[in-house]
Amino acid sequence: MNPRQLQTLARKHGTPLVVIDHAVIRRNYAAFRKHFPKVQAYYAVKANAEPAIIRTLFQAGASFDVASLPEFMLVYENIRKLPARERQQFIWDKIIYANPTKPRQTLEALNRYKPLVTFDNLTELRKIRHYAPDAGVVLRLRVPNTGSVVELSSKFGCEASEAVDLLVAAADLGLVAEGVSFHVGSQCCNFENYVQSLNLAAAVMAEARSRGQPMKILDIGGGFPAPYHRDVPPIELLARKINAEIDRLFPRDVEIIAEPGRYMVANAAMSVASVIGKARRDGKPCYYIDDSVYHTFSGIIFDHCKYPLKAFRKGPQEICAVFGQTCDGLDVLSLSEELPELELDDLVYAENIGAYSNASATWFNGFPPARVLHVNVAPAARR
Ligand SMILES: *Cc1c(COP(=O)(O)O)cnc(C)c1O
């Protein structure tokens, strides 16, 4: 999709608007398959849970990583349509519940589906044993998140030193310990995190095997970086490193899965908003737009992400501030954006805003989340 097409859609449908190009999502999925031929992609639904995205990726052959009962059911809607005898096999092939801590009501509700779930401590393991005894379990390891934009290792994962004992404990409780998982942190541009994590996982799995635990699944998590700007190293480079380590460290019969979220959707969406107010403060032009950090731009707060704003109007650029529509002082999109002088009702747009954006939009101040449009533009139309 190009900016002209976005402008046409904004004129037709009004603003604020998020436009998601499913041709780009399919292209990202195909690229992931090509670069990681031995890895099945379980799309992390939390990055963008639009049902249309789930359907597109399901049709393309993806599986899914969910983190709540509603996310599980969203994906299960698609599995429900399969013939009965294919369904059970499909649950594990198609869904991993990868939130290590689960409310007991969720476990009770999930048990009838015999789900595959992750855990990282003994309390959780006992809870699973009690409320979802038919679940398969995957242990989440704590791994280095050095340099990743979103850090996860202080909240999730067991220490390597306790990992094998936890896998054996799972078996002792009568659960099936399927394997191990990790997450190197989101938007991970330090590829050594993956290399170290793969080595750690391989050591844990080898020792668990020597203690009688058949380790069938290796889950290498998410973190695959989206190409927000030119400094992001290419996925080809990461693939070369990961594939070489996989070949070197793991037996051929280990099933390898990944949970890319951001990589699949970040560059598939653009958002467009209108200028609704204009002021000059301390000599600096300030624009107010009809979207906000509580809405499509929530990633500025929750995802530590920046979305450069662009205008359709031409003219000499000037440093300005851009504020959201809400009445909160936190609602600042940027204090130093370069834009031409804008007038009321002019449009501004952002690219690469498909992940952790509309997914975390709220109704704060009574402003509804932006309308989401789904389009299919030929991949050739985009860089
Ligand atoms: C959020 C999350 C993901 C997706 O991470 P990305 O960095 O968006 O790829 C994958 N797995 C788990 C367990 C997560 O919590």
Short mmCIF file of C-alpha atoms and ligand atoms in Angstrom, two decimals:
data_model
loop_
_atom_site.label_atom_id
_atom_site.label_comp_id
_atom_site.label_asym_id
_atom_site.label_seq_id
_atom_site.Cartn_x
_atom_site.Cartn_y
_atom_site.Cartn_z
CA MET A 1 0.00 0.00 0.00
CA ASN A 2 1.32 3.45 -0.79
CA PRO A 3 0.51 6.81 0.87
CA ARG A 4 -1.78 7.85 -2.01
CA GLN A 5 -3.95 4.79 -1.52
CA LEU A 6 -4.03 5.52 2.21
CA GLN A 7 -5.14 9.10 1.54
CA THR A 8 -7.96 7.88 -0.68
CA LEU A 9 -9.14 5.47 2.02
CA ALA A 10 -8.99 8.21 4.67
CA ARG A 11 -11.12 10.52 2.50
CA LYS A 12 -13.64 7.74 1.96
CA HIS A 13 -13.85 6.31 5.50
CA GLY A 14 -12.80 9.22 7.69
CA THR A 15 -10.21 9.26 10.46
CA PRO A 16 -8.72 7.96 12.68
CA LEU A 17 -8.10 4.89 10.55
CA VAL A 18 -5.80 1.86 10.65
CA VAL A 19 -5.34 0.04 7.33
CA ILE A 20 -3.96 -3.49 7.42
CA ASP A 21 -2.61 -4.96 4.19
CA HIS A 22 -3.04 -8.74 4.26
CA ALA A 23 -0.83 -9.16 1.20
CA VAL A 24 2.05 -7.96 3.37
CA ILE A 25 1.12 -10.39 6.17
CA ARG A 26 1.14 -13.28 3.69
CA ARG A 27 4.47 -12.09 2.34
CA ASN A 28 5.96 -11.96 5.87
CA TYR A 29 4.70 -15.46 6.61
CA ALA A 30 6.15 -16.78 3.34
CA ALA A 31 9.50 -15.09 4.10
CA PHE A 32 9.58 -16.66 7.55
CA ARG A 33 8.92 -20.12 6.05
CA LYS A 34 11.62 -19.58 3.47
CA HIS A 35 14.26 -18.44 5.95
CA PHE A 36 13.40 -20.97 8.67
CA PRO A 37 12.36 -24.07 6.71
CA LYS A 38 12.60 -26.35 9.77
CA VAL A 39 10.58 -24.07 12.06
CA GLN A 40 6.78 -23.94 12.30
CA ALA A 41 5.56 -20.38 12.95
CA TYR A 42 3.05 -19.97 15.80
CA TYR A 43 1.88 -16.37 15.32
CA ALA A 44 1.74 -14.57 18.70
CA VAL A 45 -1.85 -13.36 18.67
CA LYS A 46 -1.25 -10.60 21.20
CA ALA A 47 0.71 -8.54 18.61
CA ASN A 48 -2.54 -7.94 16.74
CA ALA A 49 -5.62 -10.04 17.48
CA GLU A 50 -7.82 -8.89 14.58
CA PRO A 51 -9.86 -11.98 13.61
CA ALA A 52 -9.18 -11.27 9.93
CA ILE A 53 -5.43 -11.58 10.62
CA ILE A 54 -5.97 -14.92 12.36
CA ARG A 55 -7.94 -16.16 9.33
CA THR A 56 -5.32 -14.99 6.83
CA LEU A 57 -2.48 -16.65 8.72
CA PHE A 58 -4.50 -19.82 9.37
CA GLN A 59 -5.15 -20.13 5.64
CA ALA A 60 -1.47 -19.54 4.92
CA GLY A 61 -0.61 -22.50 7.18
CA ALA A 62 0.44 -20.74 10.40
CA SER A 63 -0.11 -21.99 13.92
CA PHE A 64 -0.76 -19.71 16.91
CA ASP A 65 0.65 -18.68 20.27
CA VAL A 66 -2.12 -17.54 22.62
CA ALA A 67 -1.89 -16.07 26.12
CA SER A 68 -5.49 -16.02 27.36
CA LEU A 69 -8.71 -18.02 27.08
CA PRO A 70 -10.32 -15.49 24.70
CA GLU A 71 -7.25 -15.64 22.43
CA PHE A 72 -7.42 -19.45 22.52
CA MET A 73 -11.10 -19.40 21.51
CA LEU A 74 -10.40 -16.88 18.74
CA VAL A 75 -8.00 -19.35 17.13
CA TYR A 76 -10.13 -22.37 18.00
CA GLU A 77 -12.99 -20.89 15.93
CA ASN A 78 -10.96 -21.85 12.87
CA ILE A 79 -10.05 -25.32 14.13
CA ARG A 80 -13.70 -26.03 14.92
CA LYS A 81 -14.40 -26.08 11.19
CA LEU A 82 -12.08 -29.06 10.63
CA PRO A 83 -13.33 -32.68 10.50
CA ALA A 84 -13.58 -34.14 14.05
CA ARG A 85 -10.76 -36.65 13.67
CA GLU A 86 -8.27 -33.96 12.64
CA ARG A 87 -9.10 -31.61 15.49
CA GLN A 88 -7.10 -33.03 18.40
CA GLN A 89 -3.93 -33.38 16.42
CA PHE A 90 -4.54 -29.87 15.24
CA ILE A 91 -4.73 -28.37 18.72
CA TRP A 92 -1.06 -29.03 19.40
CA ASP A 93 -0.10 -28.46 15.81
CA LYS A 94 -2.01 -25.23 15.77
CA ILE A 95 -2.02 -23.69 19.26
CA ILE A 96 0.41 -23.26 22.10
CA TYR A 97 -0.81 -21.46 25.23
CA ALA A 98 2.45 -19.70 26.00
CA ASN A 99 1.56 -17.57 29.01
CA PRO A 100 3.47 -19.31 31.82
CA THR A 101 0.96 -18.18 34.49
CA LYS A 102 -2.66 -19.15 33.99
CA PRO A 103 -5.75 -18.49 36.15
CA ARG A 104 -7.16 -21.76 37.43
CA GLN A 105 -10.53 -21.06 35.75
CA THR A 106 -8.69 -20.85 32.43
CA LEU A 107 -6.99 -24.20 33.02
CA GLU A 108 -10.35 -25.78 33.88
CA ALA A 109 -11.89 -24.39 30.70
CA LEU A 110 -8.92 -25.47 28.55
CA ASN A 111 -8.57 -29.03 29.81
CA ARG A 112 -11.23 -30.48 27.49
CA TYR A 113 -9.10 -29.37 24.53
CA LYS A 114 -5.99 -31.19 25.85
CA PRO A 115 -3.93 -28.04 25.24
CA LEU A 116 -0.20 -27.54 25.05
CA VAL A 117 0.78 -24.99 27.75
CA THR A 118 3.96 -23.47 29.14
CA PHE A 119 5.04 -23.16 32.79
CA ASP A 120 8.12 -21.94 34.65
CA ASN A 121 7.69 -22.97 38.30
CA LEU A 122 6.46 -25.73 40.58
CA THR A 123 3.37 -23.87 41.83
CA GLU A 124 2.16 -23.52 38.24
CA LEU A 125 2.96 -27.16 37.51
CA ARG A 126 0.86 -28.33 40.48
CA LYS A 127 -1.96 -26.05 39.35
CA ILE A 128 -1.84 -27.54 35.85
CA ARG A 129 -1.82 -31.07 37.33
CA HIS A 130 -4.92 -30.21 39.36
CA TYR A 131 -7.01 -28.22 36.90
CA ALA A 132 -5.80 -29.34 33.45
CA PRO A 133 -4.35 -32.85 33.91
CA ASP A 134 -4.73 -33.60 30.20
CA ALA A 135 -2.47 -30.73 29.14
CA GLY A 136 0.99 -31.24 27.67
CA VAL A 137 3.60 -28.95 29.21
CA VAL A 138 6.57 -27.01 27.88
CA LEU A 139 9.08 -25.45 30.26
CA ARG A 140 9.91 -21.74 29.77
CA LEU A 141 13.60 -21.03 30.35
CA ARG A 142 15.01 -17.70 31.45
CA VAL A 143 17.44 -16.52 28.77
CA PRO A 144 19.52 -13.39 28.05
CA ASN A 145 17.39 -10.51 26.68
CA THR A 146 20.41 -8.23 26.23
CA GLY A 147 19.67 -5.30 23.94
CA SER A 148 16.10 -6.31 23.08
CA VAL A 149 13.67 -3.37 22.95
CA VAL A 150 11.17 -5.12 25.23
CA GLU A 151 12.75 -7.08 28.07
CA LEU A 152 11.00 -10.24 29.34
CA SER A 153 13.57 -12.12 31.39
CA SER A 154 12.80 -10.46 34.73
CA LYS A 155 9.21 -11.70 34.62
CA PHE A 156 9.40 -15.09 32.86
CA GLY A 157 11.42 -18.27 32.81
CA CYS A 158 13.06 -20.64 35.27
CA GLU A 159 16.79 -20.68 35.95
CA ALA A 160 18.77 -23.20 33.88
CA SER A 161 19.91 -24.81 37.15
CA GLU A 162 16.34 -25.81 38.11
CA ALA A 163 15.11 -26.66 34.61
CA VAL A 164 15.76 -30.41 34.49
CA ASP A 165 14.31 -30.93 37.99
CA LEU A 166 11.14 -29.14 36.88
CA LEU A 167 10.82 -31.34 33.78
CA VAL A 168 11.28 -34.47 35.89
CA ALA A 169 8.75 -33.10 38.42
CA ALA A 170 6.23 -32.70 35.60
CA ALA A 171 6.64 -36.36 34.67
CA ASP A 172 6.43 -37.42 38.33
CA LEU A 173 3.09 -35.58 38.56
CA GLY A 174 1.84 -37.61 35.60
CA LEU A 175 2.03 -34.79 33.06
CA VAL A 176 3.67 -35.10 29.67
CA ALA A 177 6.77 -32.86 29.55
CA GLU A 178 7.04 -32.09 25.85
CA GLY A 179 10.04 -29.79 25.75
CA VAL A 180 11.41 -26.34 26.46
CA SER A 181 10.79 -22.77 25.31
CA PHE A 182 12.38 -19.36 25.64
CA HIS A 183 11.90 -15.76 24.52
CA VAL A 184 14.90 -13.54 23.81
CA GLY A 185 12.93 -10.29 24.27
CA SER A 186 10.88 -8.42 21.70
CA GLN A 187 12.44 -6.63 18.70
CA CYS A 188 15.69 -8.49 19.36
CA CYS A 189 18.48 -7.09 17.20
CA ASN A 190 21.23 -8.74 19.25
CA PHE A 191 21.28 -12.14 17.57
CA GLU A 192 23.71 -13.56 20.13
CA ASN A 193 20.68 -13.84 22.45
CA TYR A 194 19.32 -16.56 20.17
CA VAL A 195 22.66 -18.35 19.93
CA GLN A 196 23.11 -18.43 23.72
CA SER A 197 19.50 -19.47 24.30
CA LEU A 198 19.72 -22.32 21.79
CA ASN A 199 22.86 -23.61 23.52
CA LEU A 200 21.19 -23.37 26.92
CA ALA A 201 18.06 -25.16 25.68
CA ALA A 202 20.14 -27.89 24.04
CA ALA A 203 22.02 -28.57 27.30
CA VAL A 204 18.79 -28.72 29.31
CA MET A 205 17.12 -31.02 26.80
CA ALA A 206 20.13 -33.35 26.62
CA GLU A 207 20.25 -33.69 30.41
CA ALA A 208 16.48 -34.18 30.64
CA ARG A 209 16.74 -36.92 28.03
CA SER A 210 19.51 -38.60 30.03
CA ARG A 211 17.08 -38.60 32.97
CA GLY A 212 14.44 -40.39 30.97
CA GLN A 213 12.41 -37.46 29.61
CA PRO A 214 11.72 -37.62 25.88
CA MET A 215 12.12 -34.02 24.75
CA LYS A 216 10.10 -33.55 21.57
CA ILE A 217 9.50 -29.79 21.25
CA LEU A 218 11.89 -26.86 21.13
CA ASP A 219 10.08 -23.51 21.13
CA ILE A 220 12.38 -20.63 20.20
CA GLY A 221 9.78 -17.96 21.01
CA GLY A 222 9.39 -14.54 19.40
CA GLY A 223 11.64 -11.51 19.15
CA PHE A 224 12.20 -11.63 15.37
CA PRO A 225 12.79 -7.97 14.54
CA ALA A 226 10.50 -5.98 12.28
CA PRO A 227 12.20 -3.69 9.72
CA TYR A 228 11.21 -0.40 11.37
CA HIS A 229 14.31 1.38 10.07
CA ARG A 230 17.49 0.74 8.12
CA ASP A 231 19.58 -0.16 11.18
CA VAL A 232 17.57 -3.31 11.91
CA PRO A 233 19.74 -6.24 10.81
CA PRO A 234 18.13 -8.41 8.12
CA ILE A 235 16.25 -11.58 9.01
CA GLU A 236 18.51 -13.52 6.58
CA LEU A 237 21.41 -12.97 8.94
CA LEU A 238 19.42 -14.20 11.93
CA ALA A 239 18.21 -17.22 9.95
CA ARG A 240 21.77 -18.21 9.09
CA LYS A 241 22.76 -18.16 12.77
CA ILE A 242 19.66 -19.92 14.09
CA ASN A 243 19.62 -22.60 11.37
CA ALA A 244 23.30 -23.41 11.90
CA GLU A 245 22.82 -23.79 15.66
CA ILE A 246 19.71 -25.92 15.19
CA ASP A 247 21.59 -28.28 12.85
CA ARG A 248 24.52 -28.48 15.24
CA LEU A 249 22.72 -28.84 18.57
CA PHE A 250 19.46 -30.74 18.21
CA PRO A 251 18.50 -34.27 17.15
CA ARG A 252 16.67 -34.39 13.80
CA ASP A 253 13.40 -35.57 15.36
CA VAL A 254 12.97 -32.55 17.64
CA GLU A 255 10.02 -30.48 16.46
CA ILE A 256 11.01 -26.83 16.31
CA ILE A 257 8.49 -24.06 16.67
CA ALA A 258 8.72 -20.26 16.96
CA GLU A 259 6.29 -17.58 18.12
CA PRO A 260 6.82 -14.53 15.90
CA GLY A 261 4.36 -11.71 16.66
CA ARG A 262 5.77 -8.37 15.63
CA TYR A 263 7.61 -9.76 12.58
CA MET A 264 4.35 -10.93 10.95
CA VAL A 265 2.31 -7.75 11.31
CA ALA A 266 4.35 -4.65 12.18
CA ASN A 267 4.99 -3.49 8.60
CA ALA A 268 1.54 -4.56 7.38
CA ALA A 269 -0.35 -1.56 8.73
CA MET A 270 -0.48 2.20 8.32
CA SER A 271 -2.52 4.61 10.36
CA VAL A 272 -3.90 7.97 9.34
CA ALA A 273 -5.31 10.79 11.47
CA SER A 274 -6.57 14.35 10.98
CA VAL A 275 -5.24 17.55 12.47
CA ILE A 276 -7.98 18.79 14.81
CA GLY A 277 -6.15 21.63 16.55
CA LYS A 278 -3.13 23.85 16.17
CA ALA A 279 -1.18 26.10 18.52
CA ARG A 280 2.27 27.61 19.01
CA ARG A 281 4.04 27.00 22.34
CA ASP A 282 7.45 28.44 23.14
CA GLY A 283 7.68 29.30 19.47
CA LYS A 284 7.18 25.71 18.39
CA PRO A 285 4.22 24.66 16.22
CA CYS A 286 1.99 22.13 17.98
CA TYR A 287 -0.58 19.93 16.28
CA TYR A 288 -3.40 17.99 17.91
CA ILE A 289 -4.65 14.93 16.02
CA ASP A 290 -7.71 12.67 16.34
CA ASP A 291 -5.75 9.63 17.56
CA SER A 292 -3.61 9.20 20.70
CA VAL A 293 -1.19 7.18 22.82
CA TYR A 294 -4.30 5.67 24.43
CA HIS A 295 -5.40 4.49 21.01
CA THR A 296 -3.47 3.46 17.86
CA PHE A 297 -0.24 4.98 19.20
CA SER A 298 -0.36 2.96 22.45
CA GLY A 299 2.88 1.29 21.35
CA ILE A 300 4.71 4.53 22.20
CA ILE A 301 3.96 3.76 25.86
CA PHE A 302 3.60 -0.04 26.04
CA ASP A 303 5.97 -1.11 23.29
CA HIS A 304 8.75 1.53 23.58
CA CYS A 305 8.15 2.13 19.89
CA LYS A 306 8.48 5.30 17.78
CA TYR A 307 6.30 5.98 14.77
CA PRO A 308 7.62 8.84 12.62
CA LEU A 309 4.71 10.96 11.36
CA LYS A 310 4.42 12.09 7.78
CA ALA A 311 2.18 14.56 6.01
CA PHE A 312 0.66 14.63 2.53
CA ARG A 313 1.04 18.39 2.29
CA LYS A 314 4.29 19.62 0.74
CA GLY A 315 6.30 22.56 2.05
CA PRO A 316 9.36 23.49 4.10
CA GLN A 317 9.76 21.17 7.12
CA GLU A 318 9.75 22.56 10.61
CA ILE A 319 10.33 20.94 14.01
CA CYS A 320 6.99 20.62 15.76
CA ALA A 321 5.16 18.77 18.51
CA VAL A 322 2.29 16.34 17.88
CA PHE A 323 -0.25 15.67 20.62
CA GLY A 324 -3.11 13.20 20.90
CA GLN A 325 -6.78 14.04 21.26
CA THR A 326 -7.17 13.13 24.95
CA CYS A 327 -7.06 15.50 27.88
CA ASP A 328 -4.01 13.84 29.47
CA GLY A 329 -0.57 15.45 29.52
CA LEU A 330 1.02 12.02 28.90
CA ASP A 331 -0.66 11.93 25.52
CA VAL A 332 2.30 13.17 23.48
CA LEU A 333 3.10 11.47 20.16
CA SER A 334 6.26 13.47 19.61
CA LEU A 335 7.99 16.64 20.80
CA SER A 336 10.27 16.86 17.77
CA GLU A 337 8.66 15.78 14.55
CA GLU A 338 9.65 17.29 11.20
CA LEU A 339 6.54 18.32 9.30
CA PRO A 340 5.51 21.09 6.91
CA GLU A 341 3.10 23.69 8.22
CA LEU A 342 -0.25 21.93 8.60
CA GLU A 343 -3.81 23.24 8.57
CA LEU A 344 -6.91 21.93 10.30
CA ASP A 345 -8.24 18.74 8.62
CA ASP A 346 -4.88 17.95 7.04
CA LEU A 347 -3.96 14.28 7.29
CA VAL A 348 -0.87 12.81 8.97
CA TYR A 349 0.10 9.15 8.73
CA ALA A 350 2.42 6.58 10.28
CA GLU A 351 3.87 3.41 8.76
CA ASN A 352 4.91 0.13 10.38
CA ILE A 353 2.17 0.39 12.98
CA GLY A 354 0.66 -3.11 12.82
CA ALA A 355 2.09 -4.63 16.04
CA TYR A 356 1.18 -3.74 19.63
CA SER A 357 -0.77 -0.71 18.36
CA ASN A 358 -4.52 -1.07 17.83
CA ALA A 359 -4.17 -4.29 19.89
CA SER A 360 -3.67 -2.21 23.04
CA ALA A 361 -5.98 0.71 22.18
CA THR A 362 -8.44 1.77 24.90
CA TRP A 363 -11.64 3.84 25.14
CA PHE A 364 -9.96 6.43 27.36
CA ASN A 365 -11.77 9.79 27.53
CA GLY A 366 -14.67 8.28 25.60
CA PHE A 367 -12.78 8.22 22.30
CA PRO A 368 -13.33 4.87 20.56
CA PRO A 369 -10.36 3.01 19.04
CA ALA A 370 -9.64 3.88 15.39
CA ARG A 371 -11.59 2.04 12.73
CA VAL A 372 -9.61 -0.87 11.26
CA LEU A 373 -9.78 -1.57 7.52
CA HIS A 374 -8.47 -4.76 5.92
CA VAL A 375 -7.13 -4.54 2.38
CA ASN A 376 -5.24 -6.69 -0.09
CA VAL A 377 -2.76 -4.73 -2.12
CA ALA A 378 -0.35 -6.53 -4.43
CA PRO A 379 3.03 -6.97 -2.67
CA ALA A 380 4.72 -5.25 -5.62
CA ALA A 381 3.02 -2.00 -4.66
CA ARG A 382 5.12 -1.75 -1.50
CA ARG A 383 8.86 -1.39 -1.26
C1 LIG B 1 4.79 -11.54 23.16
C2 LIG B 1 5.24 -12.94 22.98
C3 LIG B 1 5.64 -13.39 21.73
C4 LIG B 1 5.76 -12.49 20.52
O1 LIG B 1 6.89 -11.72 20.61
P1 LIG B 1 7.41 -10.83 19.36
O2 LIG B 1 8.60 -10.16 19.90
O3 LIG B 1 6.30 -9.91 19.00
O4 LIG B 1 7.75 -11.76 18.26
C5 LIG B 1 6.01 -14.71 21.60
N1 LIG B 1 5.97 -15.56 22.65
C6 LIG B 1 5.57 -15.16 23.88
C7 LIG B 1 5.55 -16.15 24.98
C8 LIG B 1 5.21 -13.84 24.09
O5 LIG B 1 4.84 -13.45 25.31
#
